[in-house]
Amino acid sequence: MESRTYLQLVRVLLDPDPAVRERAADEVNDCLSAYSPAQASALATLLSAAAASEANTKTLEAQLHAILELMATGHVGPGHVSQLQDIDLAKLPTDIRDYVHDLLES
């Protein structure tokens, strides 16, 4: 992916508005084949950090789904998503709690 496009995606993944972050996480899935291995692993690390502090459940779900899709590229390992361990699972709905657990087990 071209650097300018990649940086724009990173910017919107960190936007203050949870709806914008949610749409950006969904956009990650639309470009999976365009990422270099380094870009895929960096996005997964960024999304993991963002998810660890995400307060909006819908946005968190989109971030987790994007991480799962990035992991499927083969360029993302457990170390890239280790920040998901910082999520307080007890505060999440069961389906999202299971999602985080599955990602950490991958």
Short mmCIF file of C-alpha atoms in Angstrom, two decimals:
data_model
loop_
_atom_site.label_atom_id
_atom_site.label_comp_id
_atom_site.label_asym_id
_atom_site.label_seq_id
_atom_site.Cartn_x
_atom_site.Cartn_y
_atom_site.Cartn_z
CA MET A 1 0.00 0.00 0.00
CA GLU A 2 1.24 3.47 -0.82
CA SER A 3 2.67 5.27 2.22
CA ARG A 4 0.29 8.21 1.97
CA THR A 5 -2.76 5.94 1.93
CA TYR A 6 -1.39 3.85 4.78
CA LEU A 7 -0.73 6.90 6.95
CA GLN A 8 -4.22 8.24 6.28
CA LEU A 9 -5.67 4.91 7.43
CA VAL A 10 -3.57 5.05 10.59
CA ARG A 11 -4.80 8.57 11.29
CA VAL A 12 -8.47 7.62 11.08
CA LEU A 13 -7.91 4.51 13.19
CA LEU A 14 -6.90 6.92 15.95
CA ASP A 15 -9.64 9.51 15.38
CA PRO A 16 -11.36 10.86 18.52
CA ASP A 17 -14.80 9.87 17.15
CA PRO A 18 -15.64 6.19 17.80
CA ALA A 19 -17.81 6.01 14.67
CA VAL A 20 -14.86 7.12 12.54
CA ARG A 21 -12.59 4.57 14.26
CA GLU A 22 -15.18 1.86 13.63
CA ARG A 23 -15.42 2.68 9.91
CA ALA A 24 -11.62 2.79 9.68
CA ALA A 25 -11.33 -0.63 11.28
CA ASP A 26 -13.82 -1.93 8.73
CA GLU A 27 -11.71 -0.37 5.96
CA VAL A 28 -8.69 -2.37 7.14
CA ASN A 29 -10.50 -5.50 5.98
CA ASP A 30 -11.09 -4.05 2.52
CA CYS A 31 -7.37 -3.75 1.74
CA LEU A 32 -5.84 -6.93 3.16
CA SER A 33 -4.00 -7.89 0.00
CA ALA A 34 -2.53 -4.39 -0.38
CA TYR A 35 -0.52 -4.41 2.86
CA SER A 36 3.14 -5.31 2.99
CA PRO A 37 4.01 -7.76 5.79
CA ALA A 38 5.39 -4.86 7.86
CA GLN A 39 2.25 -2.79 7.31
CA ALA A 40 -0.02 -5.70 8.30
CA SER A 41 1.88 -6.39 11.51
CA ALA A 42 2.08 -2.69 12.39
CA LEU A 43 -1.66 -2.25 11.84
CA ALA A 44 -2.40 -5.26 14.05
CA THR A 45 -0.18 -3.82 16.79
CA LEU A 46 -1.85 -0.43 16.50
CA LEU A 47 -5.34 -1.95 16.53
CA SER A 48 -4.41 -4.08 19.53
CA ALA A 49 -3.33 -0.98 21.47
CA ALA A 50 -6.45 0.89 20.38
CA ALA A 51 -8.69 -2.02 21.36
CA ALA A 52 -7.09 -2.22 24.79
CA SER A 53 -8.38 1.27 25.55
CA GLU A 54 -11.57 1.30 23.47
CA ALA A 55 -14.72 2.26 25.41
CA ASN A 56 -17.21 1.85 22.54
CA THR A 57 -18.36 -1.76 22.16
CA LYS A 58 -19.21 -1.50 18.45
CA THR A 59 -15.85 0.06 17.68
CA LEU A 60 -14.06 -2.57 19.76
CA GLU A 61 -15.82 -5.32 17.85
CA ALA A 62 -14.75 -3.77 14.52
CA GLN A 63 -11.16 -3.47 15.76
CA LEU A 64 -11.10 -7.09 16.89
CA HIS A 65 -12.50 -8.24 13.57
CA ALA A 66 -9.82 -6.27 11.71
CA ILE A 67 -7.14 -7.88 13.89
CA LEU A 68 -8.54 -11.32 13.10
CA GLU A 69 -8.47 -10.59 9.37
CA LEU A 70 -4.90 -9.26 9.59
CA MET A 71 -3.84 -12.40 11.45
CA ALA A 72 -5.21 -14.45 8.56
CA THR A 73 -2.62 -12.83 6.26
CA GLY A 74 0.11 -14.80 8.02
CA HIS A 75 2.07 -11.63 8.81
CA VAL A 76 0.72 -11.12 12.31
CA GLY A 77 1.79 -13.17 15.28
CA PRO A 78 0.77 -13.30 18.94
CA GLY A 79 3.38 -10.71 19.89
CA HIS A 80 1.73 -8.16 17.64
CA VAL A 81 -1.56 -8.39 19.53
CA SER A 82 -0.29 -8.93 23.06
CA GLN A 83 -1.82 -5.63 24.20
CA LEU A 84 -5.21 -7.30 24.00
CA GLN A 85 -4.26 -8.84 27.36
CA ASP A 86 -4.83 -5.40 28.90
CA ILE A 87 -8.56 -5.57 28.15
CA ASP A 88 -10.72 -6.14 31.23
CA LEU A 89 -12.75 -9.07 29.95
CA ALA A 90 -15.19 -8.91 32.87
CA LYS A 91 -16.53 -5.59 31.56
CA LEU A 92 -17.35 -6.95 28.09
CA PRO A 93 -20.40 -8.70 26.68
CA THR A 94 -19.84 -12.44 26.43
CA ASP A 95 -19.53 -12.55 22.63
CA ILE A 96 -16.79 -9.90 22.60
CA ARG A 97 -15.07 -11.50 25.58
CA ASP A 98 -14.93 -14.76 23.63
CA TYR A 99 -13.60 -12.89 20.60
CA VAL A 100 -10.70 -11.43 22.63
CA HIS A 101 -9.97 -14.80 24.19
CA ASP A 102 -9.86 -16.48 20.76
CA LEU A 103 -7.50 -13.84 19.40
CA LEU A 104 -5.15 -14.28 22.33
CA GLU A 105 -5.19 -18.04 21.85
CA SER A 106 -4.30 -17.76 18.15
#
